Short mmCIF file of C-alpha atoms and ligand atoms in Angstrom, two decimals:
data_model
loop_
_atom_site.label_atom_id
_atom_site.label_comp_id
_atom_site.label_asym_id
_atom_site.label_seq_id
_atom_site.Cartn_x
_atom_site.Cartn_y
_atom_site.Cartn_z
CA MET F 250 -7.94 -0.93 -46.67
CA LYS F 251 -9.51 2.51 -47.25
CA THR F 252 -12.00 4.59 -44.93
CA GLU F 253 -14.39 6.47 -47.32
CA GLY F 254 -12.59 9.42 -48.70
CA GLY F 255 -9.69 9.12 -46.46
CA PRO F 256 -6.06 8.00 -45.98
CA PRO F 257 -5.34 4.47 -46.07
CA LEU F 258 -5.81 2.84 -42.42
CA ASN F 259 -2.40 1.83 -40.84
CA LEU F 260 -3.61 -1.32 -39.01
CA ASN F 261 0.35 -1.97 -37.78
CA PRO F 262 1.79 0.97 -36.93
CA GLU F 263 4.58 -0.05 -34.65
CA PRO F 264 7.36 -1.01 -36.74
CA HIS F 265 7.20 2.37 -38.47
CA ALA F 266 6.76 3.95 -35.04
CA ALA F 267 9.92 2.04 -34.04
CA SER F 268 12.02 3.38 -36.89
CA ASP F 269 10.67 6.76 -36.39
CA ARG F 270 11.75 6.90 -33.10
CA ARG F 271 15.34 5.83 -34.26
CA ARG F 272 15.25 8.47 -36.67
CA LEU F 273 14.22 10.88 -34.12
CA ARG F 274 17.30 10.01 -31.67
CA GLY F 275 19.51 8.88 -34.41
CA GLY F 276 19.55 5.68 -32.89
CA ALA F 277 21.28 7.16 -29.86
CA PRO F 278 20.71 4.93 -26.88
CA ILE F 279 18.67 6.16 -23.63
CA GLN F 280 21.21 6.64 -20.72
CA ILE F 281 19.99 6.01 -17.54
CA GLY F 282 21.35 7.27 -14.06
CA LEU F 283 20.30 4.67 -11.30
CA LEU F 284 20.36 6.25 -7.84
CA GLY F 285 20.35 3.09 -5.35
CA CYS F 286 21.74 -0.53 -5.96
CA GLY F 287 19.87 -2.16 -3.00
CA THR F 288 17.19 -4.77 -3.18
CA VAL F 289 15.29 -3.05 -6.10
CA GLY F 290 18.15 -1.50 -7.90
CA GLY F 291 19.73 -4.90 -8.23
CA GLY F 292 16.65 -5.92 -9.89
CA VAL F 293 16.41 -3.35 -12.31
CA LEU F 294 20.00 -4.11 -12.90
CA ARG F 295 19.48 -7.72 -13.65
CA LEU F 296 15.95 -7.21 -15.79
CA LEU F 297 17.74 -4.22 -17.84
CA ALA F 298 20.91 -6.69 -18.83
CA GLU F 299 18.70 -9.90 -18.97
CA ASN F 300 16.10 -8.32 -21.41
CA SER F 301 18.15 -5.79 -23.15
CA GLY F 302 17.72 -6.94 -26.57
CA TYR F 303 13.69 -7.40 -25.95
CA LEU F 304 13.69 -3.80 -24.24
CA ALA F 305 15.60 -2.22 -27.04
CA GLU F 306 13.13 -3.34 -29.60
CA ARG F 307 10.27 -2.16 -27.90
CA ALA F 308 11.67 1.29 -26.75
CA GLY F 309 13.25 1.69 -30.71
CA VAL F 310 16.53 2.24 -29.07
CA PRO F 311 19.05 0.57 -26.42
CA LEU F 312 18.58 1.38 -22.70
CA VAL F 313 21.86 1.84 -20.92
CA VAL F 314 23.02 2.30 -17.72
CA LYS F 315 25.31 5.01 -17.55
CA ARG F 316 26.04 5.22 -13.58
CA VAL F 317 24.93 3.76 -10.44
CA VAL F 318 24.64 5.78 -7.46
CA VAL F 319 25.49 4.32 -3.62
CA ARG F 320 26.45 5.20 -0.35
CA ASP F 321 29.16 2.45 0.01
CA LEU F 322 31.19 1.56 -2.99
CA GLU F 323 32.77 -1.61 -1.29
CA LYS F 324 29.47 -3.47 -0.63
CA GLU F 325 28.72 -6.79 -2.53
CA ARG F 326 26.15 -5.75 -5.33
CA VAL F 327 24.33 -8.31 -8.10
CA SER F 328 26.53 -9.47 -10.84
CA ALA F 329 24.63 -7.36 -13.68
CA LEU F 330 26.66 -4.60 -12.03
CA ASP F 331 29.45 -3.25 -14.03
CA ARG F 332 31.14 -1.54 -10.82
CA GLY F 333 32.82 0.77 -13.04
CA LEU F 334 29.74 2.56 -13.02
CA LEU F 335 29.54 3.36 -9.32
CA THR F 336 29.34 6.65 -8.05
CA THR F 337 28.91 8.12 -4.45
CA SER F 338 28.02 11.48 -6.25
CA ALA F 339 24.15 11.77 -6.75
CA GLU F 340 24.47 15.36 -7.99
CA GLU F 341 26.75 14.84 -10.35
CA VAL F 342 24.80 11.81 -12.11
CA VAL F 343 21.46 14.19 -11.90
CA ASP F 344 23.56 16.76 -13.38
CA ASP F 345 24.98 14.72 -16.05
CA PRO F 346 23.67 16.56 -19.37
CA THR F 347 24.30 12.77 -20.82
CA ILE F 348 21.75 11.28 -18.96
CA ASP F 349 18.12 11.54 -20.31
CA LEU F 350 16.32 9.49 -17.64
CA VAL F 351 16.82 8.80 -13.68
CA VAL F 352 15.70 6.18 -11.76
CA GLU F 353 15.34 6.59 -8.07
CA VAL F 354 15.21 3.58 -5.77
CA MET F 355 17.37 4.94 -2.75
CA GLY F 356 14.27 5.22 -1.05
CA GLY F 357 13.54 8.02 2.28
CA GLU F 358 12.88 11.42 1.35
CA THR F 359 16.17 13.07 1.60
CA PRO F 360 18.14 13.23 -0.60
CA ALA F 361 15.86 11.31 -2.77
CA ARG F 362 13.26 14.45 -3.12
CA ALA F 363 15.58 17.11 -4.11
CA LEU F 364 17.36 14.67 -6.56
CA ILE F 365 14.09 13.96 -8.22
CA GLU F 366 13.33 17.59 -8.47
CA ARG F 367 16.98 18.30 -9.72
CA ALA F 368 16.35 15.87 -12.36
CA ILE F 369 12.96 17.06 -13.51
CA ASP F 370 14.38 21.17 -13.50
CA ARG F 371 16.92 19.64 -15.90
CA GLY F 372 14.36 18.26 -18.48
CA LYS F 373 15.04 14.56 -17.44
CA GLY F 374 12.63 11.54 -17.05
CA VAL F 375 12.37 10.27 -13.85
CA VAL F 376 11.13 7.02 -12.52
CA THR F 377 10.70 6.19 -8.86
CA ALA F 378 9.29 3.66 -6.33
CA ASN F 379 9.34 5.64 -3.53
CA LYS F 380 6.06 5.67 -1.92
CA LEU F 381 6.92 7.45 1.24
CA LEU F 382 7.84 10.13 -1.07
CA LEU F 383 5.00 10.13 -3.34
CA ALA F 384 2.77 10.38 -0.22
CA ALA F 385 4.37 13.33 0.98
CA HIS F 386 5.32 15.30 -2.17
CA GLY F 387 3.49 13.28 -4.97
CA PRO F 388 1.25 16.25 -6.42
CA ALA F 389 3.82 19.03 -6.30
CA LEU F 390 6.30 16.24 -7.67
CA ILE F 391 3.58 15.46 -10.34
CA ALA F 392 2.93 19.22 -10.98
CA ARG F 393 6.72 19.84 -11.59
CA ALA F 394 7.13 17.30 -14.00
CA ALA F 395 4.24 18.52 -16.15
CA ALA F 396 5.23 22.23 -15.90
CA ARG F 397 8.61 20.91 -17.36
CA GLN F 398 6.71 18.33 -19.78
CA VAL F 399 8.75 15.53 -18.26
CA ASP F 400 7.35 12.41 -17.28
CA LEU F 401 7.23 11.30 -13.75
CA ALA F 402 6.13 7.49 -13.28
CA PHE F 403 5.80 5.15 -10.49
CA GLU F 404 4.40 1.96 -11.03
CA GLY F 405 6.72 0.21 -8.77
CA ALA F 406 5.45 2.49 -5.48
CA VAL F 407 2.01 0.68 -4.86
CA GLY F 408 1.76 -3.40 -4.94
CA GLY F 409 5.49 -4.21 -6.35
CA GLY F 410 4.82 -6.07 -9.57
CA ILE F 411 1.15 -5.66 -9.93
CA PRO F 412 -0.02 -3.08 -12.20
CA ILE F 413 -2.24 -0.69 -10.23
CA ILE F 414 -0.96 2.65 -10.93
CA ARG F 415 -1.36 1.51 -15.00
CA THR F 416 -4.83 0.48 -14.35
CA LEU F 417 -6.19 3.37 -12.46
CA ARG F 418 -4.10 6.13 -14.45
CA ASP F 419 -5.09 4.35 -17.73
CA ALA F 420 -7.26 1.37 -17.86
CA PHE F 421 -10.01 2.94 -15.57
CA ALA F 422 -9.49 6.79 -17.05
CA SER F 423 -13.06 6.48 -18.56
CA ASP F 424 -14.64 5.37 -15.28
CA TRP F 425 -15.33 6.77 -11.93
CA VAL F 426 -13.96 4.75 -8.83
CA GLU F 427 -15.97 4.62 -6.25
CA ARG F 428 -13.71 2.42 -3.84
CA VAL F 429 -10.68 0.91 -3.60
CA THR F 430 -10.18 -2.11 -0.90
CA ALA F 431 -6.54 -2.87 -0.62
CA ILE F 432 -4.06 -5.46 1.23
CA VAL F 433 -1.02 -3.72 0.11
CA ASN F 434 1.45 -4.67 2.96
CA GLY F 435 2.96 -8.15 2.26
CA THR F 436 4.49 -8.15 5.93
CA CYS F 437 1.40 -7.08 7.45
CA ASN F 438 -0.39 -10.18 5.21
CA TYR F 439 2.11 -12.58 5.85
CA ILE F 440 2.16 -12.11 10.05
CA LEU F 441 -2.08 -12.16 10.19
CA THR F 442 -1.76 -15.11 7.61
CA ARG F 443 0.34 -17.31 10.12
CA MET F 444 -1.43 -16.37 13.25
CA ARG F 445 -4.87 -17.42 11.45
CA ASP F 446 -3.57 -20.60 9.84
CA THR F 447 -1.15 -21.58 12.80
CA GLY F 448 -2.63 -19.87 15.80
CA ALA F 449 0.81 -18.08 16.48
CA SER F 450 1.06 -15.13 18.33
CA PHE F 451 1.79 -11.74 16.59
CA GLU F 452 5.44 -11.58 18.42
CA ALA F 453 6.25 -15.14 16.95
CA ALA F 454 4.45 -14.51 13.92
CA LEU F 455 6.60 -11.21 13.62
CA ARG F 456 9.84 -12.92 14.29
CA GLU F 457 9.54 -15.65 11.77
CA ALA F 458 8.45 -12.77 9.22
CA GLN F 459 11.86 -10.93 9.70
CA ASP F 460 14.10 -14.00 9.66
CA LEU F 461 12.58 -14.41 6.34
CA GLY F 462 13.16 -11.00 5.25
CA TYR F 463 9.78 -9.78 4.85
CA ALA F 464 10.06 -7.52 8.13
CA GLU F 465 12.76 -4.73 8.78
CA LYS F 466 15.38 -5.70 11.86
CA PRO F 467 14.87 -4.57 14.49
CA ASP F 468 12.30 -2.01 14.06
CA PRO F 469 9.36 -3.39 11.55
CA SER F 470 7.07 -0.28 12.79
CA LEU F 471 7.01 1.10 9.15
CA ASP F 472 4.94 -2.02 8.20
CA VAL F 473 3.20 -3.53 11.19
CA ASP F 474 1.83 -0.21 12.36
CA GLY F 475 0.44 0.46 9.21
CA HIS F 476 2.28 3.55 7.68
CA ASP F 477 3.83 1.83 4.87
CA ALA F 478 0.36 0.98 3.91
CA ALA F 479 -1.04 4.49 4.46
CA HIS F 480 1.71 5.89 2.05
CA LYS F 481 0.57 3.47 -0.81
CA LEU F 482 -3.32 4.43 0.15
CA ILE F 483 -2.64 8.26 -0.22
CA VAL F 484 -1.03 7.37 -3.54
CA LEU F 485 -3.93 5.12 -4.85
CA ALA F 486 -6.34 7.87 -3.67
CA MET F 487 -4.11 10.44 -5.84
CA LEU F 488 -4.89 8.29 -8.81
CA ALA F 489 -8.46 6.98 -8.01
CA PHE F 490 -10.00 10.07 -6.48
CA GLY F 491 -7.66 12.88 -7.78
CA ALA F 492 -7.10 13.37 -4.19
CA GLN F 493 -4.53 15.35 -2.42
CA VAL F 494 -4.42 14.26 1.03
CA ASP F 495 -1.57 14.79 4.03
CA SER F 496 -0.77 11.56 5.96
CA GLY F 497 -2.14 13.04 9.28
CA ALA F 498 -5.55 13.05 7.64
CA VAL F 499 -5.44 9.13 6.95
CA HIS F 500 -6.34 6.96 10.15
CA THR F 501 -4.13 4.57 10.52
CA SER F 502 -3.57 1.79 12.74
CA GLY F 503 -1.21 -1.26 12.70
CA ILE F 504 -1.77 -5.03 13.92
CA ARG F 505 -0.03 -5.15 17.03
CA THR F 506 -3.07 -5.32 19.09
CA ILE F 507 -4.71 -8.17 17.46
CA GLU F 508 -4.04 -11.53 19.64
CA GLU F 509 -4.94 -15.15 18.61
CA ALA F 510 -8.13 -15.04 19.94
CA ASP F 511 -9.26 -12.53 17.67
CA HIS F 512 -8.83 -14.62 14.85
CA ARG F 513 -10.22 -17.54 16.77
CA TYR F 514 -13.46 -15.67 17.33
CA ALA F 515 -13.43 -13.78 13.69
CA ASP F 516 -13.67 -17.33 12.30
CA ARG F 517 -16.32 -18.48 14.48
CA PHE F 518 -18.45 -15.67 13.23
CA GLY F 519 -17.63 -16.56 9.52
CA TYR F 520 -14.80 -13.67 9.10
CA THR F 521 -10.95 -13.47 8.60
CA ILE F 522 -8.52 -10.46 9.54
CA LYS F 523 -6.79 -8.54 7.03
CA HIS F 524 -5.14 -5.47 7.33
CA LEU F 525 -6.80 -3.15 4.91
CA ALA F 526 -6.12 0.03 3.13
CA ILE F 527 -9.74 1.28 2.32
CA GLY F 528 -10.84 4.47 0.25
CA ARG F 529 -14.04 5.57 -0.79
CA ASP F 530 -15.23 8.44 -2.80
CA LEU F 531 -18.26 9.75 -1.04
CA GLY F 532 -18.44 12.96 -3.78
CA ASP F 533 -18.36 15.58 -1.13
CA SER F 534 -15.61 13.93 0.51
CA ILE F 535 -13.60 10.92 0.55
CA GLU F 536 -12.85 7.77 3.41
CA LEU F 537 -9.13 6.81 3.55
CA ARG F 538 -8.64 4.37 6.30
CA VAL F 539 -5.77 1.76 6.99
CA HIS F 540 -6.49 -0.77 9.44
CA PRO F 541 -7.18 -4.60 10.98
CA THR F 542 -10.68 -5.51 9.12
CA LEU F 543 -13.06 -8.57 9.41
CA ILE F 544 -14.13 -9.41 5.90
CA PRO F 545 -16.16 -12.58 4.96
CA LYS F 546 -14.25 -15.95 4.85
CA GLN F 547 -15.22 -16.36 1.52
CA SER F 548 -14.43 -13.18 -0.08
CA VAL F 549 -11.62 -12.73 -2.59
CA LEU F 550 -9.52 -10.73 -0.51
CA ALA F 551 -9.74 -13.03 2.60
CA ASN F 552 -8.05 -15.55 0.36
CA VAL F 553 -5.15 -13.51 -0.44
CA SER F 554 -2.74 -15.04 1.86
CA GLY F 555 1.25 -14.86 2.55
CA VAL F 556 3.41 -12.10 1.55
CA LEU F 557 0.63 -11.64 -1.49
CA ASN F 558 -0.78 -8.21 -2.19
CA ALA F 559 -4.37 -7.44 -3.93
CA VAL F 560 -6.36 -4.23 -4.73
CA LEU F 561 -9.74 -4.77 -5.54
CA LEU F 562 -11.64 -1.63 -7.06
CA GLU F 563 -15.23 -1.17 -7.99
CA GLY F 564 -15.79 1.32 -10.70
CA ARG F 565 -19.15 2.67 -11.20
CA ALA F 566 -19.61 1.40 -14.69
CA VAL F 567 -17.08 -1.16 -14.79
CA GLY F 568 -18.23 -2.86 -11.16
CA PRO F 569 -15.65 -4.77 -9.17
CA SER F 570 -12.31 -5.26 -10.55
CA LEU F 571 -8.89 -7.30 -8.81
CA VAL F 572 -5.34 -6.98 -9.24
CA TYR F 573 -3.01 -9.76 -7.25
CA GLY F 574 0.02 -10.66 -7.22
CA ARG F 575 3.77 -10.10 -5.63
CA GLY F 576 3.89 -7.14 -3.98
CA ALA F 577 7.26 -6.42 -3.30
CA GLY F 578 10.76 -8.20 -3.68
CA ASP F 579 13.56 -7.55 -6.46
CA LEU F 580 12.16 -8.60 -9.40
CA PRO F 581 8.74 -8.43 -9.14
CA THR F 582 9.30 -4.59 -8.23
CA ALA F 583 12.04 -4.22 -11.00
CA VAL F 584 9.43 -5.30 -13.44
CA SER F 585 7.20 -2.32 -12.69
CA VAL F 586 10.32 0.03 -12.39
CA VAL F 587 11.84 -1.18 -15.86
CA SER F 588 8.48 -1.05 -17.51
CA ASP F 589 8.16 2.67 -16.46
CA VAL F 590 11.97 2.87 -17.57
CA LEU F 591 10.33 1.73 -21.35
CA ASP F 592 7.46 4.18 -21.17
CA VAL F 593 9.40 7.04 -20.28
CA ALA F 594 12.31 6.14 -22.59
CA ARG F 595 9.71 5.53 -25.33
CA SER F 596 8.30 8.97 -24.84
CA ILE F 597 11.71 10.62 -25.08
CA ALA F 598 12.93 8.75 -28.10
CA SER F 599 9.48 9.88 -29.39
CA GLY F 600 9.63 13.53 -28.81
CA VAL F 601 6.32 13.41 -26.79
CA ALA F 602 7.73 13.29 -22.92
CA GLY F 603 5.44 14.73 -20.57
CA MET F 604 2.51 12.63 -21.38
CA GLN F 605 2.26 10.32 -18.05
CA GLY F 606 0.87 13.49 -16.29
CA ARG F 607 -1.46 14.90 -18.77
CA GLY F 608 -4.85 15.95 -17.56
CA MET F 609 -4.11 14.69 -14.26
CA SER F 610 -5.97 16.74 -11.95
CA ILE F 611 -5.17 16.22 -8.57
CA LYS F 612 -6.86 18.47 -5.63
CA PRO F 613 -6.98 18.58 -2.18
CA ARG F 614 -10.25 16.83 -0.84
CA ARG F 615 -12.19 16.54 2.67
CA VAL F 616 -11.16 13.38 4.04
CA ARG F 617 -14.24 12.06 6.67
CA PRO F 618 -13.42 11.81 10.32
CA LEU F 619 -13.36 8.57 11.57
CA SER F 620 -16.33 9.26 13.90
CA GLU F 621 -18.43 10.24 11.01
CA ILE F 622 -17.92 6.53 9.13
CA VAL F 623 -20.69 3.79 9.37
CA SER F 624 -19.48 0.51 9.76
CA ARG F 625 -20.34 -2.97 11.49
CA TYR F 626 -18.03 -3.59 14.20
CA TYR F 627 -16.70 -6.80 16.05
CA LEU F 628 -16.10 -5.53 19.75
CA ARG F 629 -14.19 -7.95 22.42
CA PHE F 630 -14.21 -7.46 26.28
CA ALA F 631 -12.64 -9.28 28.97
CA VAL F 632 -15.11 -9.00 31.54
CA GLU F 633 -15.76 -10.42 35.21
CA ASP F 634 -18.23 -13.10 34.77
CA ARG F 635 -21.09 -12.06 37.59
CA PRO F 636 -24.93 -11.26 37.20
CA GLY F 637 -25.79 -7.97 35.38
CA VAL F 638 -22.18 -7.58 33.40
CA MET F 639 -24.18 -8.61 29.97
CA GLY F 640 -27.01 -6.36 30.60
CA ARG F 641 -24.69 -3.53 31.58
CA LEU F 642 -22.69 -3.76 28.14
CA ALA F 643 -25.65 -4.19 26.01
CA GLY F 644 -27.24 -1.10 27.66
CA ALA F 645 -24.18 0.75 27.35
CA LEU F 646 -24.47 0.34 23.81
CA GLY F 647 -28.07 0.47 23.71
CA ASP F 648 -28.09 3.90 25.41
CA ALA F 649 -25.63 5.01 22.28
CA GLY F 650 -27.93 3.91 19.79
CA VAL F 651 -25.72 0.78 18.61
CA SER F 652 -27.59 -2.41 17.83
CA ILE F 653 -26.38 -5.24 18.13
CA GLU F 654 -26.61 -8.24 15.80
CA GLN F 655 -24.67 -11.24 17.51
CA ILE F 656 -23.24 -11.94 21.03
CA VAL F 657 -21.11 -14.99 22.47
CA GLN F 658 -19.78 -14.99 26.06
CA GLN F 659 -16.53 -17.58 26.29
CA GLY F 660 -14.01 -18.13 29.01
CA PRO F 661 -11.81 -17.75 31.38
CA THR F 662 -9.94 -15.62 29.49
CA LYS F 663 -6.09 -14.69 29.47
CA ALA F 664 -7.16 -11.74 31.75
CA SER F 665 -8.43 -14.06 34.50
CA GLN F 666 -5.12 -16.00 34.79
CA GLY F 667 -2.92 -13.35 35.69
CA ALA F 668 -1.28 -13.05 38.70
CA ALA F 669 -2.98 -13.16 42.18
CA PRO F 670 -3.73 -9.80 43.86
CA ALA F 671 -1.10 -8.49 45.84
CA GLY F 672 -1.26 -8.27 49.91
CA GLY F 673 -3.82 -11.04 50.47
CA ALA F 674 -6.77 -8.92 48.61
CA ALA F 675 -9.52 -11.12 47.83
CA ALA F 676 -9.75 -12.97 44.40
CA ARG F 677 -11.45 -11.19 41.65
CA GLU F 678 -14.20 -12.97 39.70
CA PRO F 679 -12.92 -14.85 37.05
CA ALA F 680 -12.77 -13.07 33.51
CA VAL F 681 -14.57 -14.14 30.09
CA ASP F 682 -14.41 -12.74 26.75
CA VAL F 683 -17.66 -11.06 25.62
CA VAL F 684 -17.45 -10.93 21.94
CA LEU F 685 -20.16 -9.06 19.54
CA ILE F 686 -21.01 -8.07 16.27
CA THR F 687 -22.75 -4.68 15.60
CA HIS F 688 -25.49 -3.66 13.36
CA ASP F 689 -24.00 -0.60 11.25
CA ALA F 690 -23.55 1.87 13.26
CA GLN F 691 -21.78 5.44 13.21
CA GLU F 692 -18.29 5.29 14.93
CA GLY F 693 -18.56 8.24 17.20
CA LEU F 694 -21.56 6.51 18.55
CA VAL F 695 -20.04 3.09 19.05
CA ARG F 696 -16.83 5.08 20.60
CA SER F 697 -19.13 6.91 23.10
CA ALA F 698 -20.66 3.58 24.31
CA LEU F 699 -16.99 2.22 24.63
CA ASP F 700 -16.16 5.65 26.59
CA ALA F 701 -19.16 4.27 29.44
CA ILE F 702 -18.15 0.93 29.63
CA ALA F 703 -14.37 1.75 30.25
CA ARG F 704 -16.05 3.30 33.62
CA GLU F 705 -17.09 -0.10 34.57
CA GLU F 706 -15.29 -1.89 37.19
CA PHE F 707 -16.08 -5.37 35.70
CA LEU F 708 -14.23 -4.53 32.51
CA ARG F 709 -10.39 -6.29 32.90
CA GLU F 710 -8.46 -4.72 29.73
CA PRO F 711 -8.92 -2.36 27.18
CA PRO F 712 -11.79 -3.47 24.74
CA HIS F 713 -10.81 -4.61 21.08
CA LEU F 714 -12.79 -3.11 18.40
CA PHE F 715 -12.20 -3.97 14.52
CA ARG F 716 -14.09 -2.89 11.93
CA ILE F 717 -16.09 -5.21 9.55
CA GLU F 718 -16.22 -4.57 5.89
CA GLU F 719 -18.22 -6.74 3.15
CA PRO F 720 -15.83 -5.72 -0.05
P1 NAP S 817 17.46 -0.81 -0.43
O1 NAP S 817 17.77 -2.19 -0.44
O2 NAP S 817 17.72 -0.15 0.96
O3 NAP S 817 18.51 0.10 -1.27
C1 NAP S 817 18.68 1.15 -1.30
C2 NAP S 817 19.92 1.84 -2.16
O4 NAP S 817 20.01 3.14 -2.07
C3 NAP S 817 21.48 1.28 -1.64
O5 NAP S 817 22.03 0.62 -2.71
C4 NAP S 817 22.00 2.58 -0.81
O6 NAP S 817 23.25 2.41 -0.81
C5 NAP S 817 20.97 3.40 -1.60
N1 NAP S 817 21.29 4.62 -1.21
C6 NAP S 817 20.40 5.21 -0.28
N2 NAP S 817 20.60 6.02 0.82
C7 NAP S 817 21.51 7.09 -0.12
C8 NAP S 817 22.35 8.17 -0.24
N3 NAP S 817 21.87 8.96 0.51
N4 NAP S 817 23.22 8.33 -1.33
C9 NAP S 817 23.45 7.30 -2.20
N5 NAP S 817 23.00 6.12 -2.21
C10 NAP S 817 21.76 5.99 -1.41
O7 NAP S 817 16.22 -0.37 -0.39
P2 NAP S 817 15.00 -0.82 -1.39
O8 NAP S 817 14.33 -1.92 -0.83
O9 NAP S 817 15.69 -1.49 -2.71
O10 NAP S 817 13.85 0.16 -1.68
C11 NAP S 817 14.19 1.13 -2.62
C12 NAP S 817 12.93 1.90 -2.65
O11 NAP S 817 11.92 1.07 -3.53
C13 NAP S 817 12.06 2.34 -1.53
O12 NAP S 817 11.42 3.65 -1.89
C14 NAP S 817 11.35 1.43 -1.36
O13 NAP S 817 10.35 2.30 -0.64
C15 NAP S 817 10.66 1.18 -2.77
N6 NAP S 817 10.14 -0.25 -2.94
C16 NAP S 817 10.79 -1.49 -2.12
C17 NAP S 817 10.27 -2.71 -2.59
C18 NAP S 817 10.80 -3.96 -2.00
O14 NAP S 817 10.36 -4.97 -2.38
N7 NAP S 817 12.21 -3.95 -1.52
C19 NAP S 817 9.18 -2.79 -3.44
C20 NAP S 817 8.61 -1.66 -3.71
C21 NAP S 817 8.94 -0.29 -3.35
P3 NAP S 817 23.73 1.57 -0.38
O15 NAP S 817 23.80 0.22 -0.77
O16 NAP S 817 25.67 1.85 -0.40
O17 NAP S 817 23.84 1.42 1.46
N1 HSE S 818 7.59 -3.51 3.26
C1 HSE S 818 6.63 -3.62 2.17
C2 HSE S 818 5.62 -4.70 2.65
C3 HSE S 818 7.30 -3.77 0.82
O1 HSE S 818 5.71 -5.34 3.68
O2 HSE S 818 4.52 -5.07 1.69
C4 HSE S 818 7.85 -2.79 0.01
O3 HSE S 818 6.42 -1.99 -0.35
#
């Protein structure tokens, strides 16, 4: 087949490209330095070993692990590891001129950041799954890699095995992403699913998640207080909205305050509670927030259960699009990391390193303060059951300009079953739950109503507030 007056079209360029790559490097393998051999590093070694023939075919040259960096040389490791490769000297690996590509799966900021910078400065490709580091220093690392014309790839950093980074960077590069609504923390999603499905308390569901290895022991706060999801949202915002954001600018709340009763009331109103990472591009600013959210029971995200993750993207041209799957674990995350290794290796072997960050524009953007966001709200108040209370609640909301859509009262609550007042004081009225759903309201107005209600003596415990989204 020939084009009009042009050269013949090559409809199957891949075999030629592979042999060109072999010629470029003289068939020399891509040598990998692996920093870390824990959960993800072990999975990476397994995948590289099990799929070596196929990966070499795809890369055009063999992919060979040359050194593996750990802290403890004696620890038991995956059988795919040749223990002769182990070292504790990360600097030596990063400085080794025969190593082409560094895979950082140690985690944390120190020494990972300095090692990645050093690898980039020595002209090596880098693959990392470190969302904490990317949330803090992603734009600077991407710029550094671009300046050195090397690749920095990080598919494993968000959503484990689900291809969300590539989707945003490549597949949706031609569109304008307006909204990202994501379940990106499997631990929170597991705990909330168990609370909803079995009526378990937060504490019981957390213990179960810890026993199954989903939540960290003894301190699960990175996950259950929302910080892990916030790190991932910052990485997503970098790609979706070209935004450089400080983690302090992302409103972040976790799932500790959710009680069994909240799941029951949410269900009664037709919702389920999910821990969501939400990003919106509003043109002059962006919204970035991580918090428990009520979403309609029949929505797709409501049915993402257990440890699974999902990211719902809404593009101006493409409309809604969902990626869904296993967001953590050795092999799912290794699939993303090794696919990055393959991409970066291919670029090195083809002599076109540095393509990953090309044309990427990441700039500081204003994050809209929470007080300015507009949402519907679920509010639950434990109040004394006596005349006038409902009126004063509704009055405080009305005075602030917040309109009520639905309201129910049910009791007695847990707050009414506490110990009797000390010193023979008169018993208080029993407490009941008043639960209401507002119409769209600005958060600042809702907060000022809650401040007024907090001064009322009929309130037995701090109110529960959750935002409602209709993704
Ligand atoms: P991990 O199981 O704790 O493994 C960390 C590895 O790094 C260990 O082999 C450890 O050595 C080594 N290491 C840590 N600090 C070191 C240091 N200063 N010097 C030398 N070696 C050091 O962690 P992981 O779960 O595999 O996570 C790794 C990265 O992937 C993190 O950034 C994490 O956020 C990210 N990630 C994890 C998952 C997941 O499902 N686990 C999913 C997505 C992304 P020793 O073994 O000797 O202690
Ligand atoms: N701790 C994370 C989660 C997995 O629970 O989703 C690593 O990203």
